[in-house]
Short mmCIF file of C-alpha atoms in Angstrom, two decimals:
data_model
loop_
_atom_site.label_atom_id
_atom_site.label_comp_id
_atom_site.label_asym_id
_atom_site.label_seq_id
_atom_site.Cartn_x
_atom_site.Cartn_y
_atom_site.Cartn_z
CA MET A 1 -10.07 8.28 -11.00
CA PRO A 2 -7.12 9.97 -12.75
CA ALA A 3 -4.86 7.95 -15.04
CA THR A 4 -2.09 8.08 -12.43
CA LEU A 5 -2.22 8.85 -8.72
CA SER A 6 0.36 11.21 -7.24
CA VAL A 7 2.12 9.86 -4.14
CA VAL A 8 4.43 11.38 -1.56
CA PHE A 9 6.19 8.49 0.14
CA MET A 10 7.51 8.76 3.69
CA GLY A 11 9.74 6.00 5.07
CA THR A 12 13.23 5.24 6.28
CA PRO A 13 14.43 1.65 7.02
CA ASP A 14 14.55 -1.60 5.05
CA PHE A 15 10.93 -2.39 5.96
CA SER A 16 9.83 0.62 3.88
CA VAL A 17 11.67 -0.35 0.71
CA PRO A 18 9.34 -3.02 -0.79
CA THR A 19 6.37 -0.65 -0.64
CA LEU A 20 8.30 2.20 -2.24
CA GLU A 21 9.52 -0.11 -5.00
CA ALA A 22 6.00 -1.46 -5.55
CA LEU A 23 4.62 2.06 -6.01
CA ILE A 24 7.48 3.13 -8.29
CA GLY A 25 6.92 0.09 -10.51
CA HIS A 26 3.12 0.31 -10.61
CA PRO A 27 1.49 1.92 -13.67
CA LYS A 28 -1.20 3.60 -11.55
CA PHE A 29 1.21 5.60 -9.34
CA ARG A 30 3.65 8.46 -9.75
CA VAL A 31 5.95 8.98 -6.78
CA ASP A 32 6.57 12.73 -6.84
CA ALA A 33 8.70 12.99 -3.69
CA VAL A 34 10.21 10.87 -0.93
CA VAL A 35 10.56 12.09 2.65
CA THR A 36 13.03 10.24 4.86
CA GLN A 37 15.11 10.80 7.98
CA PRO A 38 18.33 12.80 7.69
CA ASP A 39 21.54 10.87 6.99
CA ARG A 40 22.93 9.41 10.22
CA PRO A 41 26.47 8.41 11.31
CA LYS A 42 27.03 4.69 10.87
CA GLY A 43 29.82 2.17 11.35
CA ARG A 44 33.20 2.54 12.99
CA GLY A 45 34.07 5.61 10.98
CA LYS A 46 30.73 7.26 11.84
CA LYS A 47 30.29 8.19 8.20
CA LEU A 48 27.00 9.88 7.33
CA THR A 49 24.92 7.20 5.62
CA PRO A 50 21.66 7.68 3.67
CA SER A 51 18.63 5.60 4.65
CA PRO A 52 17.68 2.59 2.48
CA VAL A 53 14.66 4.57 1.25
CA LYS A 54 16.82 7.51 0.17
CA GLN A 55 19.10 5.20 -1.78
CA ILE A 56 16.14 3.76 -3.71
CA ALA A 57 14.70 7.22 -4.40
CA ILE A 58 18.00 8.59 -5.70
CA GLY A 59 18.39 5.55 -7.95
CA HIS A 60 15.04 6.40 -9.57
CA GLY A 61 15.62 10.15 -9.78
CA ILE A 62 12.90 10.98 -7.25
CA PRO A 63 13.30 14.22 -5.23
CA VAL A 64 14.23 13.53 -1.59
CA LEU A 65 13.32 15.69 1.41
CA GLN A 66 15.05 15.15 4.78
CA PRO A 67 13.67 17.56 7.37
CA GLU A 68 14.77 17.16 10.99
CA LYS A 69 11.10 17.66 11.91
CA THR A 70 8.24 17.10 9.48
CA ARG A 71 6.33 20.05 10.95
CA GLU A 72 8.98 22.51 9.70
CA PRO A 73 7.09 25.19 7.69
CA GLU A 74 9.37 24.79 4.67
CA ASN A 75 8.69 21.04 4.54
CA VAL A 76 4.92 21.51 4.90
CA ALA A 77 4.97 24.12 2.13
CA ARG A 78 6.93 21.91 -0.27
CA LEU A 79 4.60 18.95 0.23
CA SER A 80 1.56 21.20 -0.17
CA GLU A 81 2.89 22.43 -3.51
CA ILE A 82 3.00 18.85 -4.81
CA LYS A 83 -0.73 18.37 -4.10
CA PRO A 84 -0.46 14.57 -3.87
CA ASP A 85 -3.43 12.25 -4.00
CA TYR A 86 -1.91 10.13 -1.24
CA ILE A 87 0.74 10.45 1.41
CA VAL A 88 1.98 6.91 2.06
CA VAL A 89 3.87 6.29 5.30
CA VAL A 90 5.84 3.12 6.07
CA ALA A 91 8.09 3.17 9.15
CA TYR A 92 9.05 6.80 8.68
CA GLY A 93 10.11 7.36 12.28
CA GLN A 94 8.28 10.55 13.24
CA ILE A 95 4.73 11.34 14.32
CA LEU A 96 3.09 13.45 11.64
CA PRO A 97 1.33 16.70 12.58
CA LEU A 98 -2.14 17.64 11.38
CA SER A 99 -0.56 20.13 8.95
CA ILE A 100 0.89 17.14 7.04
CA LEU A 101 -2.10 14.82 7.41
CA GLN A 102 -4.38 17.41 5.76
CA ILE A 103 -2.28 17.75 2.60
CA PRO A 104 -3.28 14.80 0.35
CA ARG A 105 -6.37 15.03 -1.85
CA LEU A 106 -7.52 11.53 -0.94
CA LEU A 107 -5.83 10.21 2.21
CA PRO A 108 -2.72 9.95 4.35
CA VAL A 109 -2.23 6.19 4.82
CA ASN A 110 0.12 4.07 6.89
CA LEU A 111 1.28 0.46 6.65
CA HIS A 112 1.31 -1.05 10.14
CA ALA A 113 2.86 -4.45 10.93
CA SER A 114 0.06 -5.93 13.04
CA LEU A 115 -3.63 -6.73 12.89
CA LEU A 116 -5.00 -3.55 14.43
CA PRO A 117 -6.20 -2.75 17.03
CA ARG A 118 -3.80 -5.39 18.40
CA TRP A 119 -0.27 -4.07 18.85
CA ARG A 120 -0.58 -0.39 18.21
CA GLY A 121 2.77 1.33 18.66
CA ALA A 122 6.49 1.03 18.05
CA ALA A 123 7.39 -2.69 18.18
CA PRO A 124 4.46 -4.74 16.83
CA ILE A 125 6.51 -7.56 15.28
CA HIS A 126 8.59 -8.23 18.41
CA ARG A 127 5.58 -7.90 20.74
CA ALA A 128 3.49 -10.35 18.74
CA PHE A 129 6.31 -12.88 19.00
CA LEU A 130 6.97 -12.36 22.70
CA ALA A 131 3.27 -12.59 23.56
CA GLY A 132 3.01 -15.97 21.87
CA ASP A 133 0.70 -14.86 19.06
CA THR A 134 0.31 -17.50 16.36
CA VAL A 135 -1.19 -15.12 13.79
CA THR A 136 -0.28 -11.56 12.88
CA GLY A 137 -0.30 -9.51 9.70
CA VAL A 138 -0.30 -6.04 8.17
CA CYS A 139 -2.90 -3.31 7.93
CA VAL A 140 -3.29 -0.32 5.66
CA MET A 141 -4.89 2.36 7.81
CA ILE A 142 -5.96 5.98 7.51
CA MET A 143 -3.62 8.15 9.54
CA ALA A 144 -5.13 10.11 12.43
CA GLU A 145 -3.64 12.13 15.26
CA GLY A 146 -3.88 9.25 17.75
CA LEU A 147 -1.37 6.38 18.00
CA ASP A 148 -2.39 3.95 15.23
CA THR A 149 -6.06 4.67 15.89
CA GLY A 150 -7.23 5.44 12.35
CA ASP A 151 -9.79 3.47 10.36
CA VAL A 152 -8.48 0.33 8.65
CA LEU A 153 -8.76 0.06 4.86
CA SER A 154 -7.40 -3.46 4.44
CA ARG A 155 -5.57 -6.21 6.28
CA ARG A 156 -3.73 -9.41 5.46
CA LYS A 157 -2.89 -12.23 7.88
CA THR A 158 0.12 -14.52 8.22
CA GLU A 159 0.95 -17.30 10.67
CA ILE A 160 3.90 -17.13 13.07
CA THR A 161 5.47 -20.59 12.89
CA GLU A 162 8.19 -22.33 14.90
CA GLU A 163 10.55 -21.76 11.97
CA ASP A 164 10.09 -17.99 12.08
CA THR A 165 12.31 -15.35 13.60
CA ALA A 166 11.46 -11.69 14.00
CA GLY A 167 13.74 -11.03 11.01
CA ARG A 168 12.00 -13.55 8.78
CA LEU A 169 8.59 -12.27 9.82
CA HIS A 170 9.74 -8.66 9.25
CA ASP A 171 10.76 -9.45 5.69
CA ARG A 172 7.57 -11.39 4.94
CA LEU A 173 5.34 -8.63 6.28
CA ALA A 174 7.29 -6.02 4.31
CA ARG A 175 6.70 -7.94 1.06
CA THR A 176 3.05 -8.67 1.88
CA GLY A 177 2.44 -5.06 2.89
CA ALA A 178 3.90 -3.73 -0.35
CA VAL A 179 1.41 -5.71 -2.44
CA LEU A 180 -1.46 -4.86 -0.09
CA MET A 181 -0.69 -1.13 -0.13
CA ALA A 182 -0.72 -0.86 -3.94
CA GLU A 183 -3.95 -2.86 -4.21
CA THR A 184 -5.63 -0.84 -1.47
CA LEU A 185 -4.76 2.59 -2.87
CA VAL A 186 -6.12 1.71 -6.30
CA GLU A 187 -9.29 0.17 -4.88
CA TYR A 188 -9.97 3.07 -2.51
CA ALA A 189 -9.47 5.66 -5.25
CA GLY A 190 -12.05 3.77 -7.31
CA GLY A 191 -14.58 3.83 -4.46
CA GLY A 192 -14.30 0.14 -3.67
CA ILE A 193 -13.38 0.27 0.03
CA VAL A 194 -15.41 1.26 3.08
CA PRO A 195 -13.07 2.12 6.00
CA GLU A 196 -13.44 -0.08 9.10
CA ARG A 197 -13.44 1.67 12.47
CA GLN A 198 -11.17 0.09 15.07
CA ASP A 199 -12.61 -1.23 18.31
CA GLY A 200 -10.55 0.62 20.89
CA SER A 201 -11.63 -1.76 23.66
CA LEU A 202 -9.56 -4.49 21.96
CA ALA A 203 -6.40 -2.40 21.64
CA THR A 204 -3.04 -3.61 22.92
CA TYR A 205 0.15 -1.57 22.83
CA ALA A 206 3.52 -2.56 21.41
CA ALA A 207 5.83 -0.59 23.68
CA LYS A 208 9.47 -0.11 22.75
CA LEU A 209 11.73 -2.92 23.89
CA GLY A 210 13.71 -2.40 27.09
CA HIS A 211 16.60 -4.25 28.77
CA ALA A 212 14.23 -6.54 30.68
CA ASP A 213 12.84 -7.81 27.37
CA PHE A 214 16.27 -8.98 26.18
CA ILE A 215 17.14 -11.34 29.06
CA ILE A 216 16.40 -15.04 28.61
CA ASP A 217 14.56 -16.60 31.54
CA TRP A 218 15.63 -20.23 31.44
CA THR A 219 13.12 -21.14 34.18
CA GLY A 220 10.30 -20.69 31.67
CA PRO A 221 8.93 -23.52 29.51
CA ALA A 222 10.83 -24.46 26.37
CA GLU A 223 8.21 -22.87 24.11
CA SER A 224 8.60 -19.45 25.75
CA VAL A 225 12.41 -19.65 25.70
CA SER A 226 12.42 -20.54 22.01
CA ARG A 227 9.93 -17.76 21.29
CA LYS A 228 12.01 -15.18 23.19
CA ILE A 229 15.14 -16.13 21.25
CA ARG A 230 13.44 -16.20 17.86
CA GLY A 231 11.33 -13.13 18.61
CA LEU A 232 14.41 -10.97 19.12
CA SER A 233 16.50 -12.43 16.29
CA PRO A 234 18.55 -11.14 14.61
CA PHE A 235 18.11 -7.75 16.25
CA PRO A 236 18.44 -6.72 19.03
CA GLY A 237 19.05 -10.30 20.14
CA ALA A 238 18.05 -12.15 23.30
CA MET A 239 20.84 -12.25 25.87
CA THR A 240 22.35 -14.82 28.21
CA SER A 241 25.79 -15.44 29.70
CA LEU A 242 28.13 -18.42 29.45
CA GLY A 243 31.44 -18.41 31.28
CA GLY A 244 31.11 -14.71 32.03
CA LYS A 245 30.70 -13.80 28.36
CA ILE A 246 27.48 -12.50 26.81
CA ILE A 247 25.94 -14.81 24.22
CA LYS A 248 23.05 -13.89 21.94
CA PRO A 249 21.27 -17.05 20.77
CA LEU A 250 19.70 -16.35 17.37
CA PHE A 251 17.68 -19.50 16.83
CA ALA A 252 16.49 -22.20 19.22
CA LYS A 253 14.10 -25.03 18.45
CA VAL A 254 12.05 -26.87 21.05
CA ALA A 255 13.59 -30.30 21.70
CA ALA A 256 11.35 -31.43 24.57
CA ARG A 257 8.19 -29.74 25.78
CA GLU A 258 7.71 -31.39 29.15
CA GLY A 259 9.66 -32.71 32.11
CA THR A 260 12.52 -31.45 34.25
CA LEU A 261 15.65 -32.47 32.34
CA GLY A 262 18.16 -30.51 34.37
CA GLU A 263 18.72 -27.24 36.17
CA PRO A 264 17.27 -24.42 34.02
CA GLY A 265 20.03 -23.01 31.83
CA ALA A 266 22.27 -26.06 32.12
CA ALA A 267 23.83 -27.49 28.98
CA LEU A 268 22.50 -31.01 28.38
CA GLY A 269 24.78 -31.86 25.48
CA VAL A 270 26.41 -30.77 22.24
CA SER A 271 25.78 -32.24 18.79
CA GLY A 272 25.99 -31.30 15.14
CA ASP A 273 22.63 -29.58 15.57
CA GLY A 274 23.88 -27.30 18.34
CA ILE A 275 23.72 -26.93 22.12
CA SER A 276 20.89 -28.54 24.07
CA VAL A 277 19.84 -26.51 27.12
CA ALA A 278 17.42 -27.33 29.94
CA CYS A 279 14.45 -25.06 30.59
CA GLY A 280 11.98 -24.90 33.46
CA ALA A 281 9.95 -27.43 31.49
CA GLY A 282 11.49 -29.28 28.57
CA SER A 283 14.54 -28.16 26.62
CA VAL A 284 15.68 -26.27 23.53
CA VAL A 285 18.52 -26.70 21.07
CA ILE A 286 20.39 -23.50 20.22
CA THR A 287 21.37 -23.83 16.56
CA GLU A 288 22.74 -20.35 15.87
CA LEU A 289 24.28 -17.72 18.14
CA LYS A 290 26.35 -14.55 18.29
CA PRO A 291 29.24 -14.55 20.79
CA GLU A 292 30.24 -11.30 22.46
CA GLY A 293 32.31 -9.19 20.03
CA LYS A 294 32.04 -11.72 17.19
CA PRO A 295 29.77 -12.33 14.20
CA ALA A 296 26.88 -14.75 14.16
CA MET A 297 27.76 -18.42 13.68
CA ALA A 298 26.35 -21.92 13.90
CA ALA A 299 26.21 -23.07 17.52
CA HIS A 300 28.16 -26.23 16.64
CA ALA A 301 30.94 -24.12 15.13
CA PHE A 302 31.06 -22.12 18.36
CA THR A 303 31.59 -25.31 20.39
CA LEU A 304 34.60 -26.26 18.25
CA GLY A 305 36.47 -23.23 19.58
CA HIS A 306 34.80 -22.95 22.99
CA LYS A 307 34.37 -26.18 24.92
CA VAL A 308 30.84 -26.54 26.27
CA CYS A 309 30.42 -29.36 28.77
CA VAL A 310 27.28 -30.98 30.18
CA GLY A 311 26.26 -28.95 33.21
CA ASP A 312 27.80 -25.67 32.05
CA LYS A 313 25.32 -22.95 32.95
CA PHE A 314 23.70 -20.30 30.77
CA SER A 315 22.67 -17.53 33.16
CA ARG A 316 21.61 -13.90 33.45
CA PRO A 317 24.41 -11.54 32.29
CA ASP A 318 26.07 -9.65 35.16
CA GLY A 319 24.76 -6.11 35.62
CA LEU A 320 21.65 -6.66 33.49
#
């Protein structure tokens, strides 16, 4: 194994950053280039804004490539000239063609936020939450032409608890994956890992979220309502309506698991903890929410400016 391993890193959002930083700071790796999505308009002024990965790369003086399509001949040629040992992909945002996958001397590898073959695809963190999974994790896998079908090099598990949100789980998996990626690349280069073939018969698919996924069904049991709210928090946010205005609850804890306490969606009371709401079975307490057109706030703070009475109904937003 050479003294240092050359890496081309491909990633775009915040989830990618811990792995990039781990590789930059590791004595065994030399990040020779970063590939990320082109700058996109952002905010009210629609100003072109670099991705989080680009900002990190620039701060460390690493060359940045931003092709519209990775298969562009110029991009393929530039990566081929680098002759990296690894191409490391973390939430890059494009499917890589064979012309890219064949470039590295050792492997093209990807960090995926699930325990493959469960939740292949675009939204593994949200789907694990919404399905009621109690355990998930991250995998380092060899990239192949199929959708997350490559052999797995390593995996690390984590529990999904009742205190988790999708955002908290996202951040934890990003940190865990960064450590796992660095360890895995060193161990594989030294001949210490035998790739594990996935069992395709066990595969499930993490499809992109659609409008139907966002709507809270208050007729469900308290556990599923809490999980829906936490599994979409803070982004894109589960949706309900109160007084004709859209509300996005951001955290809800189970208050009662059984019994019919009121009409599903009806407010049962307000306290310093938040707003208690009846479900099809049991109830939840909304502790944090985002009102339409306003920033996130504690649910109790919301009730100080918007009176919520017992019996007021949370319902499906009109037109959704």
